[in-house]
Coordinates of C-alpha atoms in Angstrom, one line a residue:
Chain A
M995 CA 0.0 0.0 0.0
A996 CA 1.7 3.1 -1.3
G997 CA -0.3 5.6 0.8
T998 CA 0.2 4.2 4.2
P999 CA 3.3 5.1 6.2
N1000 CA 5.8 2.3 7.3
P1001 CA 4.9 1.1 10.7
K1002 CA 7.5 1.0 13.6
A1003 CA 9.9 -1.9 13.7
P1004 CA 8.2 -3.9 16.7
S1005 CA 10.0 -4.2 20.0
L1006 CA 10.1 -7.4 21.7
L1007 CA 7.7 -6.2 24.3
S1008 CA 5.0 -5.0 21.8
D1009 CA 3.6 -8.6 21.3
P1010 CA 1.6 -9.6 24.3
K1011 CA 2.7 -13.1 23.9
N1012 CA 6.1 -12.2 24.2
R1013 CA 5.4 -10.3 27.3
V1014 CA 3.8 -13.4 28.8
V1015 CA 6.7 -15.6 28.1
I1016 CA 9.1 -13.1 29.4
A1017 CA 7.0 -12.8 32.7
Y1018 CA 6.9 -16.5 32.9
C1019 CA 10.8 -16.8 32.5
F1020 CA 11.2 -14.2 35.1
V1021 CA 8.8 -16.0 37.6
A1022 CA 10.5 -19.4 36.8
F1023 CA 14.0 -18.1 37.5
T1024 CA 12.8 -16.3 40.5
W1025 CA 11.1 -19.5 41.8
L1026 CA 14.3 -21.5 40.9
A1027 CA 16.5 -19.1 42.8
V1028 CA 14.2 -18.9 45.9
S1029 CA 13.7 -22.7 46.0
E1030 CA 17.6 -23.4 45.6
L1031 CA 18.0 -21.1 48.8
F1032 CA 15.1 -21.7 50.9
W1033 CA 13.5 -24.9 49.9
P1034 CA 14.4 -27.7 52.0
A1035 CA 14.5 -30.1 49.2
P1036 CA 15.2 -28.1 46.0
H1037 CA 15.6 -31.1 43.6
S1038 CA 12.4 -32.9 44.9
L1039 CA 9.7 -34.3 42.7
A1040 CA 7.2 -32.0 43.9
N1041 CA 9.4 -29.0 43.0
R1042 CA 10.0 -30.4 39.6
L1043 CA 6.3 -31.2 38.9
I1044 CA 5.4 -27.8 40.0
F1045 CA 8.0 -26.5 37.3
V1046 CA 6.7 -28.9 34.6
A1047 CA 3.0 -28.0 35.3
G1048 CA 3.7 -24.4 35.2
T1049 CA 5.6 -24.7 31.6
A1050 CA 2.6 -26.9 30.4
A1051 CA 0.0 -24.3 31.6
L1052 CA 2.1 -21.7 29.8
M1053 CA 2.1 -23.8 26.5
V1054 CA -1.8 -24.3 26.7
V1055 CA -2.5 -20.4 27.4
L1056 CA -0.1 -19.5 24.5
R1057 CA -1.9 -22.3 22.0
W1058 CA -5.3 -21.1 23.1
W1059 CA -4.3 -17.3 22.5
G1060 CA -3.1 -18.2 18.9
W1061 CA -6.3 -20.1 17.9
S1062 CA -8.6 -17.3 19.2
E1063 CA -6.5 -14.7 17.3
A1064 CA -6.5 -16.7 14.1
H1065 CA -10.2 -17.2 14.5
R1066 CA -10.8 -13.5 15.0
Y1067 CA -8.5 -12.8 12.0
A1068 CA -10.5 -15.1 9.8
S1069 CA -13.8 -14.0 10.8
Q1070 CA -12.6 -10.3 10.2
L1071 CA -11.4 -11.2 6.7
Q1072 CA -14.6 -12.9 6.0
E1073 CA -16.6 -9.9 7.2
S1074 CA -14.5 -7.4 5.1
G1075 CA -15.0 -9.8 2.1
V1076 CA -18.7 -9.6 2.4
I1077 CA -18.8 -5.9 2.6
A1078 CA -16.5 -5.6 -0.4
D1079 CA -19.1 -8.0 -2.2
V1080 CA -22.0 -5.9 -1.2
F1081 CA -20.3 -2.6 -2.4
F1082 CA -19.3 -4.5 -5.5
H1083 CA -22.7 -5.5 -6.6
A1084 CA -24.5 -2.6 -5.3
A1085 CA -22.7 -0.1 -7.2
G1086 CA -24.5 1.7 -9.9
Q1087 CA -21.5 1.9 -11.9
G1088 CA -20.2 -1.3 -13.9
I1089 CA -17.3 -2.8 -12.2
L1090 CA -15.5 -5.4 -14.2
M1091 CA -12.1 -7.2 -13.3
V1092 CA -10.0 -8.5 -16.2
A1093 CA -7.0 -10.6 -16.1
P1094 CA -3.7 -9.8 -18.3
D1095 CA -5.0 -12.6 -20.8
G1096 CA -8.4 -10.7 -21.4
K1097 CA -10.4 -13.3 -19.4
M1098 CA -13.1 -11.6 -17.1
V1099 CA -12.6 -12.4 -13.6
R1100 CA -15.3 -10.7 -11.9
A1101 CA -18.3 -8.6 -13.4
N1102 CA -20.6 -6.8 -10.8
A1103 CA -24.5 -6.9 -11.4
A1104 CA -24.5 -3.3 -13.1
V1105 CA -22.1 -4.6 -15.8
E1106 CA -24.1 -7.7 -16.4
Q1107 CA -27.4 -5.6 -16.5
M1108 CA -25.7 -3.2 -18.9
F1109 CA -24.6 -5.8 -21.4
G1110 CA -27.8 -7.9 -21.0
Y1111 CA -25.9 -11.0 -19.4
G1112 CA -27.3 -13.2 -16.6
H1113 CA -25.6 -13.5 -13.1
G1114 CA -22.2 -15.1 -13.3
E1115 CA -22.3 -15.5 -17.1
L1116 CA -19.4 -13.2 -17.9
E1117 CA -16.9 -14.9 -15.6
G1118 CA -14.2 -16.7 -17.4
R1119 CA -15.2 -15.4 -20.6
P1120 CA -13.1 -13.1 -23.2
V1121 CA -13.7 -9.3 -22.4
E1122 CA -13.9 -9.0 -26.3
I1123 CA -17.5 -10.2 -26.3
L1124 CA -18.5 -6.9 -24.8
V1125 CA -16.6 -5.0 -27.7
P1126 CA -18.3 -4.2 -31.0
E1127 CA -17.3 -6.4 -33.8
R1128 CA -15.9 -3.6 -35.7
V1129 CA -13.2 -2.6 -33.3
L1130 CA -12.4 -6.2 -32.1
G1131 CA -8.8 -6.3 -33.6
Q1132 CA -8.0 -2.7 -32.4
H1133 CA -9.0 -3.8 -28.8
V1134 CA -6.9 -6.8 -28.7
A1135 CA -3.9 -4.7 -29.6
H1136 CA -4.8 -2.0 -27.2
R1137 CA -5.2 -4.5 -24.3
A1138 CA -1.6 -5.9 -25.0
S1139 CA 0.0 -2.7 -25.2
F1140 CA -1.7 -1.5 -21.8
M1141 CA -0.5 -4.8 -20.2
K1142 CA 2.9 -3.8 -21.3
A1143 CA 2.9 -0.5 -19.3
P1144 CA -0.1 -0.6 -17.0
R1145 CA -1.2 2.6 -15.4
S1146 CA -4.6 3.9 -14.2
R1147 CA -6.3 6.2 -16.9
P1148 CA -9.6 6.8 -18.8
M1149 CA -10.0 4.7 -21.8
G1150 CA -10.2 6.0 -25.4
I1151 CA -9.8 9.8 -24.7
G1152 CA -11.4 11.7 -27.6
L1153 CA -12.9 8.5 -28.9
D1154 CA -16.7 7.6 -28.9
L1155 CA -16.5 4.2 -27.2
A1156 CA -19.2 1.6 -27.5
G1157 CA -20.3 -1.6 -25.7
R1158 CA -21.9 -4.6 -27.4
R1159 CA -24.9 -6.2 -25.6
K1160 CA -25.6 -9.9 -25.6
D1161 CA -28.2 -9.3 -28.3
G1162 CA -25.6 -7.5 -30.6
S1163 CA -27.0 -4.1 -30.1
E1164 CA -24.4 -1.3 -29.4
F1165 CA -24.5 1.4 -26.7
P1166 CA -22.4 4.5 -25.8
L1167 CA -20.0 4.0 -22.7
E1168 CA -17.2 5.5 -20.6
I1169 CA -14.5 3.4 -19.3
S1170 CA -11.9 4.3 -16.6
L1171 CA -9.2 1.6 -16.5
N1172 CA -7.4 1.1 -13.1
Y1173 CA -4.5 -1.3 -12.9
V1174 CA -4.1 -3.3 -9.6
A1175 CA -0.5 -3.9 -8.9
P1176 CA 0.0 -7.8 -8.0
V1177 CA -0.4 -8.2 -4.3
T1178 CA -0.5 -11.8 -4.7
A1179 CA 0.5 -14.1 -7.6
S1180 CA -2.5 -12.5 -9.7
Q1181 CA -2.8 -9.3 -11.2
F1182 CA -5.7 -7.7 -13.0
V1183 CA -7.2 -4.5 -14.5
V1184 CA -10.3 -3.1 -12.8
C1185 CA -12.6 -1.3 -15.3
F1186 CA -15.2 1.2 -14.1
I1187 CA -17.8 1.3 -16.9
T1188 CA -20.8 3.9 -17.3
D1189 CA -23.6 3.6 -19.8
I1190 CA -23.9 7.0 -21.2
S1191 CA -26.8 6.2 -23.6
E1192 CA -29.1 8.8 -21.9
R1193 CA -26.6 11.5 -21.8
V1194 CA -25.8 11.0 -25.4
A1195 CA -29.5 11.3 -26.5
F1196 CA -29.9 14.3 -24.2
E1197 CA -27.0 16.0 -26.0
R1198 CA -28.1 15.1 -29.3
Q1199 CA -31.7 16.6 -28.5
T1200 CA -30.1 19.8 -27.3
R1201 CA -28.1 20.0 -30.6
Q1202 CA -31.1 19.4 -32.5
A1203 CA -33.1 22.1 -30.7
E1204 CA -30.2 24.6 -31.3
T1205 CA -30.3 23.8 -35.0
M1206 CA -34.0 24.1 -35.1
N1207 CA -33.7 27.4 -33.4
A1208 CA -31.1 28.5 -35.8
L1209 CA -33.3 27.2 -38.8
G1210 CA -36.3 29.3 -37.1
S1211 CA -34.3 32.5 -37.5
I1212 CA -33.2 31.8 -40.9
A1213 CA -36.7 30.9 -41.8
A1214 CA -37.9 34.1 -40.4
G1215 CA -35.3 36.1 -42.7
I1216 CA -36.3 34.1 -45.7
A1217 CA -40.1 34.8 -45.2
H1218 CA -39.4 38.6 -44.9
D1219 CA -37.1 38.5 -47.9
L1220 CA -39.8 36.6 -49.9
N1221 CA -43.0 38.6 -48.7
N1222 CA -41.7 41.8 -50.0
P1223 CA -41.3 40.8 -53.7
L1224 CA -44.5 38.7 -53.4
A1225 CA -46.3 42.0 -52.2
I1226 CA -45.0 43.8 -55.3
I1227 CA -46.1 41.0 -57.6
S1228 CA -49.5 40.5 -56.0
S1229 CA -50.2 44.3 -56.0
R1230 CA -49.1 44.9 -59.6
S1231 CA -51.1 42.0 -60.9
E1232 CA -54.0 43.5 -59.1
L1233 CA -53.4 46.9 -60.6
M1234 CA -53.1 45.4 -64.1
L1235 CA -56.4 43.4 -63.7
S1236 CA -58.1 46.6 -62.6
L1237 CA -56.9 48.3 -65.7
L1238 CA -57.6 45.6 -68.1
D1239 CA -60.0 45.6 -70.9
V1240 CA -63.2 43.5 -70.6
G1241 CA -62.6 42.0 -73.8
N1242 CA -59.4 40.3 -73.0
P1243 CA -60.2 37.2 -71.1
D1244 CA -57.0 35.4 -71.5
L1245 CA -54.8 38.0 -70.2
R1246 CA -57.2 38.6 -67.2
Q1247 CA -56.8 34.8 -66.5
D1248 CA -53.0 34.9 -66.8
L1249 CA -53.0 37.7 -64.3
E1250 CA -55.4 36.0 -62.0
V1251 CA -53.0 33.0 -62.0
L1252 CA -50.0 35.2 -61.3
R1253 CA -51.8 36.9 -58.3
R1254 CA -53.0 33.6 -56.9
N1255 CA -49.6 31.9 -57.0
A1256 CA -48.1 35.1 -55.5
Q1257 CA -50.6 34.7 -52.6
R1258 CA -49.8 31.1 -52.4
A1259 CA -46.0 31.6 -52.1
S1260 CA -46.7 33.9 -49.3
R1261 CA -48.8 31.5 -47.4
I1262 CA -45.6 29.1 -47.5
A1263 CA -43.6 31.9 -46.3
T1264 CA -45.9 32.6 -43.5
G1265 CA -45.8 28.9 -42.6
L1266 CA -41.9 29.2 -42.5
L1267 CA -42.4 32.2 -40.0
T1268 CA -44.3 30.1 -37.6
L1269 CA -41.0 28.0 -37.0
A1270 CA -39.5 31.3 -35.7
A1271 CA -42.5 31.8 -33.6
Q1272 CA -42.2 28.5 -32.2
R1273 CA -39.1 29.5 -30.2
A1274 CA -39.0 30.6 -26.6
S1275 CA -42.8 29.9 -25.8
E1276 CA -43.8 30.7 -22.2
R1277 CA -45.6 28.0 -20.2
Q1278 CA -48.9 28.3 -18.3
P1279 CA -51.5 26.0 -17.2
V1280 CA -53.8 25.4 -20.1
N1281 CA -57.3 23.9 -20.3
I1282 CA -57.5 21.8 -23.4
N1283 CA -61.3 22.0 -23.6
E1284 CA -60.9 25.7 -23.9
L1285 CA -58.8 25.5 -26.7
V1286 CA -61.1 23.0 -28.5
E1287 CA -64.0 25.4 -27.9
A1288 CA -62.1 28.4 -29.3
S1289 CA -61.0 26.4 -32.5
L1290 CA -64.6 25.2 -33.1
L1291 CA -65.9 28.9 -32.7
L1292 CA -63.6 29.9 -35.5
I1293 CA -64.2 27.0 -37.9
G1294 CA -67.8 26.0 -37.0
G1295 CA -69.5 28.0 -39.8
E1296 CA -67.1 26.8 -42.5
F1297 CA -67.7 23.1 -41.4
R1298 CA -71.4 23.4 -41.5
R1299 CA -71.1 24.8 -44.8
S1300 CA -68.8 22.0 -45.9
N1301 CA -71.5 19.5 -44.6
I1302 CA -69.3 18.3 -41.8
E1303 CA -71.0 17.4 -38.5
I1304 CA -69.0 18.2 -35.4
I1305 CA -69.1 15.7 -32.5
T1306 CA -67.5 16.5 -29.2
S1307 CA -67.1 14.6 -26.0
L1308 CA -65.2 16.9 -23.7
D1309 CA -64.5 15.7 -20.1
R1310 CA -65.5 18.7 -17.9
N1311 CA -63.1 17.8 -15.2
V1312 CA -60.2 17.5 -17.6
P1313 CA -56.8 18.2 -15.7
L1314 CA -54.9 21.3 -16.8
V1315 CA -51.8 21.0 -19.0
P1316 CA -48.6 23.0 -18.6
G1317 CA -48.0 24.3 -22.1
D1318 CA -48.0 27.2 -24.6
P1319 CA -51.7 27.7 -25.5
T1320 CA -50.9 29.5 -28.9
A1321 CA -48.8 26.6 -30.0
L1322 CA -51.3 23.9 -28.7
Q1323 CA -54.2 25.7 -30.4
R1324 CA -52.1 25.9 -33.6
V1325 CA -51.6 22.1 -33.5
L1326 CA -55.3 21.7 -32.8
M1327 CA -56.5 23.9 -35.7
N1328 CA -53.9 22.2 -38.1
L1329 CA -55.5 19.0 -37.2
V1330 CA -59.0 20.1 -37.6
M1331 CA -58.2 21.8 -40.9
N1332 CA -56.6 18.5 -42.3
A1333 CA -59.6 16.8 -41.3
R1334 CA -61.9 19.0 -43.2
D1335 CA -59.7 18.9 -46.3
A1336 CA -59.9 14.7 -45.9
M1337 CA -63.7 15.0 -46.0
P1338 CA -64.6 17.0 -49.3
E1339 CA -67.8 15.4 -49.4
G1340 CA -68.7 16.1 -45.8
G1341 CA -68.7 13.7 -42.8
N1342 CA -68.1 13.7 -39.0
L1343 CA -65.4 15.2 -37.1
T1344 CA -65.1 13.9 -33.6
I1345 CA -63.0 15.5 -30.9
V1346 CA -62.8 13.7 -27.5
S1347 CA -60.8 14.9 -24.3
G1348 CA -60.2 13.0 -21.1
P1349 CA -57.6 11.3 -19.1
A1350 CA -55.2 8.8 -20.8
R1351 CA -56.6 5.4 -19.9
D1352 CA -53.3 3.6 -19.8
Q1353 CA -51.1 6.2 -18.2
A1354 CA -51.7 8.0 -14.9
G1355 CA -51.0 11.7 -15.0
M1356 CA -51.4 12.0 -18.7
L1357 CA -54.3 13.7 -20.8
Q1358 CA -55.5 12.6 -24.2
L1359 CA -57.1 14.5 -26.8
S1360 CA -58.3 12.9 -30.1
V1361 CA -59.4 14.3 -33.5
A1362 CA -61.0 11.7 -35.8
D1363 CA -62.4 12.2 -39.2
T1364 CA -64.5 9.9 -41.5
G1365 CA -62.5 10.9 -44.5
A1366 CA -60.5 9.3 -47.2
G1367 CA -57.9 7.9 -44.8
I1368 CA -54.1 7.8 -45.3
P1369 CA -52.4 4.8 -47.1
A1370 CA -50.0 2.7 -44.9
D1371 CA -46.9 3.6 -46.9
V1372 CA -47.5 7.4 -46.2
L1373 CA -48.2 7.1 -42.5
P1374 CA -44.3 6.8 -41.5
K1375 CA -43.6 10.1 -43.6
L1376 CA -46.6 11.9 -42.2
F1377 CA -44.5 13.9 -39.5
D1378 CA -41.5 14.6 -41.7
I1379 CA -40.7 18.1 -42.4
F1380 CA -41.9 19.5 -45.9
F1381 CA -43.8 16.2 -46.6
T1382 CA -47.1 17.0 -48.0
T1383 CA -49.9 15.1 -50.0
K1384 CA -51.8 18.3 -50.8
T1385 CA -51.2 20.6 -53.7
S1386 CA -51.2 23.6 -51.7
G1387 CA -49.7 22.1 -48.5
T1388 CA -46.5 23.4 -47.0
G1389 CA -45.5 20.2 -45.2
L1390 CA -45.0 22.1 -42.1
G1391 CA -48.4 21.5 -40.1
L1392 CA -48.0 18.1 -38.9
W1393 CA -44.1 18.6 -38.4
L1394 CA -44.8 21.4 -36.1
A1395 CA -47.4 19.4 -34.3
Y1396 CA -45.0 16.7 -33.7
R1397 CA -42.3 19.2 -32.6
T1398 CA -44.7 21.0 -30.3
L1399 CA -46.0 17.9 -28.5
R1400 CA -42.4 16.8 -28.0
E1401 CA -41.5 20.2 -26.7
H1402 CA -44.5 19.7 -24.2
S1403 CA -43.1 16.3 -23.1
G1404 CA -46.1 14.7 -25.0
R1405 CA -46.6 12.8 -28.2
I1406 CA -48.9 12.7 -31.2
E1407 CA -49.9 9.3 -32.8
V1408 CA -52.0 8.6 -35.9
E1409 CA -54.2 5.8 -36.8
S1410 CA -55.7 5.6 -40.3
E1411 CA -57.7 3.2 -42.5
P1412 CA -58.2 4.2 -46.0
G1413 CA -61.8 4.6 -46.8
K1414 CA -62.7 4.8 -43.1
G1415 CA -60.8 7.8 -41.7
T1416 CA -58.1 8.9 -39.7
K1417 CA -57.8 9.7 -35.9
F1418 CA -54.9 11.7 -34.4
T1419 CA -54.4 11.4 -30.6
L1420 CA -52.4 13.8 -28.6
T1421 CA -51.0 12.7 -25.2
L1422 CA -49.9 15.4 -22.8
P1423 CA -48.6 15.4 -19.0
T1424 CA -51.0 17.2 -16.9
I1425 CA -50.4 19.5 -13.8
R1426 CA -50.6 17.0 -10.9
D1427 CA -50.6 19.6 -8.1
R1428 CA -54.2 20.4 -7.8
A1429 CA -53.4 23.6 -5.7
I1430 CA -51.2 25.1 -8.2
A1431 CA -53.6 24.3 -11.0
E1432 CA -56.6 25.7 -9.0
G1433 CA -54.6 28.8 -7.9
S1434 CA -53.8 29.6 -11.6
R1435 CA -57.3 28.8 -12.7
E1436 CA -58.5 31.6 -10.5
G1437 CA -55.7 33.9 -11.4
S1438 CA -56.3 33.7 -14.9
Chain B
M355 CA -59.0 68.3 -53.3
P356 CA -57.8 64.8 -52.7
E357 CA -55.8 64.1 -49.5
T358 CA -52.1 63.6 -49.7
I359 CA -50.7 60.2 -48.5
L360 CA -46.9 59.9 -47.8
I361 CA -45.6 56.5 -48.6
V362 CA -42.3 55.3 -47.0
D363 CA -40.4 52.3 -48.0
D364 CA -36.7 51.4 -48.6
E365 CA -38.0 48.9 -51.3
T366 CA -38.5 51.4 -53.9
E367 CA -40.8 49.3 -56.3
M368 CA -43.1 48.5 -53.3
A369 CA -43.3 52.2 -52.4
D370 CA -44.0 52.9 -56.1
T371 CA -46.6 50.1 -56.1
C372 CA -48.4 51.5 -53.0
A373 CA -48.3 55.0 -54.7
R374 CA -49.9 53.5 -57.9
V375 CA -52.7 51.7 -55.8
L376 CA -53.6 54.8 -53.8
R377 CA -53.6 57.2 -56.9
A378 CA -56.0 54.7 -58.5
G379 CA -58.0 55.1 -55.2
G380 CA -58.2 58.7 -55.8
F381 CA -55.7 60.0 -53.5
N382 CA -52.4 62.3 -53.9
C383 CA -49.3 60.4 -53.1
L384 CA -45.7 61.5 -52.0
V385 CA -42.9 58.9 -51.9
A386 CA -40.0 58.5 -49.6
Y387 CA -37.2 55.9 -50.0
D388 CA -35.4 56.7 -46.7
S389 CA -36.6 58.0 -43.4
A390 CA -34.6 61.4 -43.7
K391 CA -36.7 62.4 -46.6
A392 CA -39.9 61.0 -45.0
F393 CA -39.3 63.2 -42.1
A394 CA -38.5 66.2 -44.4
L395 CA -41.8 65.6 -46.4
M396 CA -43.9 65.2 -43.1
D397 CA -42.8 68.8 -42.0
S398 CA -43.0 70.4 -45.3
E399 CA -46.1 68.9 -46.9
R400 CA -48.1 67.8 -44.0
P401 CA -49.6 64.8 -45.4
A402 CA -53.2 63.6 -44.2
L403 CA -51.7 60.1 -43.5
V404 CA -48.4 58.1 -43.7
V405 CA -48.0 54.6 -44.8
S406 CA -44.6 53.2 -43.9
D407 CA -42.6 49.9 -43.9
I408 CA -41.4 48.9 -40.6
T409 CA -37.9 47.7 -41.3
M410 CA -35.6 50.0 -43.1
P411 CA -32.1 50.5 -43.0
D412 CA -31.5 53.9 -41.5
S413 CA -34.6 54.1 -39.2
D414 CA -37.9 52.1 -38.7
G415 CA -41.7 52.5 -38.9
F416 CA -42.0 52.9 -35.2
E417 CA -39.7 55.9 -35.2
M418 CA -42.0 57.2 -38.2
A419 CA -45.1 56.7 -35.9
R420 CA -43.7 58.4 -33.2
H421 CA -42.6 61.5 -35.1
A422 CA -45.9 61.7 -36.8
S423 CA -47.8 61.5 -33.4
K424 CA -45.8 64.5 -32.2
K425 CA -47.3 66.7 -35.1
S426 CA -50.2 69.0 -34.4
P427 CA -52.6 67.8 -35.6
K428 CA -51.5 64.3 -35.2
I429 CA -50.8 62.4 -38.5
P430 CA -52.1 58.8 -38.6
V431 CA -49.5 56.2 -39.4
V432 CA -50.2 52.9 -41.3
L433 CA -47.5 50.6 -40.8
M434 CA -46.7 47.6 -43.1
T435 CA -44.4 44.5 -42.7
A436 CA -43.2 41.4 -44.2
Y437 CA -42.5 40.1 -40.8
H438 CA -45.5 38.6 -39.3
T439 CA -45.0 37.9 -35.5
P440 CA -47.0 38.5 -32.5
E441 CA -44.2 40.7 -31.2
I442 CA -44.4 43.0 -34.2
A443 CA -48.1 43.4 -33.8
R444 CA -47.6 44.3 -30.2
N445 CA -44.7 46.8 -31.1
V446 CA -47.2 48.4 -33.6
Q447 CA -49.8 49.1 -30.9
Q448 CA -47.3 50.4 -28.6
A449 CA -45.7 52.8 -31.1
G450 CA -49.2 54.5 -31.5
A451 CA -49.7 53.5 -35.3
A452 CA -53.2 53.7 -36.3
G453 CA -53.2 50.6 -38.6
Y454 CA -51.2 47.5 -39.6
L455 CA -50.9 45.8 -43.0
R456 CA -49.1 42.4 -43.4
K457 CA -47.4 42.2 -46.8
P458 CA -48.6 40.9 -49.3
F459 CA -52.0 42.3 -48.8
P460 CA -54.8 42.9 -51.4
N461 CA -54.9 46.4 -53.0
A462 CA -58.4 46.9 -51.8
E463 CA -57.2 46.4 -48.2
L464 CA -54.9 49.2 -48.5
I465 CA -57.4 51.7 -49.9
A466 CA -59.9 50.5 -47.2
I467 CA -57.7 51.1 -44.2
V468 CA -56.6 54.5 -45.6
K469 CA -60.1 55.5 -46.2
M470 CA -61.3 54.4 -42.8
L471 CA -58.4 56.1 -41.0
L472 CA -59.0 59.3 -42.7
R473 CA -62.6 59.3 -42.0
Q474 CA -61.9 58.6 -38.2
H475 CA -59.4 61.3 -38.2
V476 CA -61.8 63.9 -39.6
N477 CA -64.5 62.8 -37.1
G478 CA -62.1 63.1 -34.3
K479 CA -61.0 66.4 -35.2
S480 CA -64.5 67.8 -35.6
E481 CA -65.3 66.2 -32.1
I482 CA -62.4 68.4 -30.7

């Protein structure tokens, strides 16, 4: 142990057993001297018997002493072994002991769980079964060079390390290598392993959010730069239309097309601008039913004219959602308008709100139509940016809906059957603390 | 005598387009492509109303609205922008602008808002 200071050289008297022997010798010599001088028969049998009995008693005491000390030492060793074992297996971090030949000597429960192996399954097997196949060769070489000059250090600095689970899947990890100098004949490397999947996923999400924010500001700039020329095209087309002779129907039609398309391009630019508006929204308690009612107020008349019947089933005691009401309303309006577009011949729009059946603390809102439905091959692309099946669509609506729900720690799912209709379901976390929810409801 | 409208936009073709539309609507139009000229025309020609872009290199529409509101009598200002964000809408209100147009807008909308504001302005003055 490098850290502990050298103990002092033991003096003869520091061991209690030595003290007992010295004391005995002192008593024995004193006895011999006293008996030689004063005992009437110093060489008698009785005197010798006393001497022999005293020596025998000393031997017995010393023997018993030795036994009990060995026993105490053994039980202490056992106890510390048990404690070490408890620490070893209770550790959240993976701990793996590897022999110089690459065989795993011991693996704790965290390692077994991390790599998907059962208890005791790893011991005795080569450590390379935990290494992705693509880096196997490198790993063997690295291990050999490490063992030539072993020292404690983090493994693979600057590299993205990965582990291979029993099922062949890979996951990111961090490893610190600790060389244990041989105390006995055996030597080994102790690896401390951390599964960093969650951290890597979080970092990826953060990077994506930053990219989206950057894209949002670029989109705002593009929208502005587009809207100016589009305004000029649209206004000038209108001016020309107003000055045009009645007898020139073709030219009139051409100008109408120009004007209409300028307006369409502007709608796309405005769609891009909503990306920018998505940033940095403020959270407040939102009653999802109020959003539904507000949306229906806006579109009710249009739906009646389109021969669409609106059926609602809104849970009156629906819990509040921590969210951005503008963004959530935009999602809802988008779903409702998509439903209208899916039912050009009319049909039913059904909106249902209530607590999620299978998840406590979550709320569900579904928007279902009886329209044309979505083909199965289109469904996986539905939430992709710029994906649209409509001639005048921007491909932003459902993508924004997906993003908004994700930002609210919720999700959006779709079920569809061609010819029967489509149902979108939003699942959102609710405000669990009733006091806060009630307080803000009164305050608003 | 038709009222005079001052149009301010650094996008010269946009400014000219608005002038064409308003002239067709029966108004007199003055055009400024920068704010310095706009301030000068506001002082010398005393237009009945100003239609101004918000984002310009040397100044902005909000400044235009503040300058116009200091005049006696006040000159109503319609701000137009290609940035459609809720923040812009709030700033328009705070700057004391009388109207707000989002580019692109139908010509009829420009004429309608100008006519409405001029009517309100005349009524407002007669009430005083």
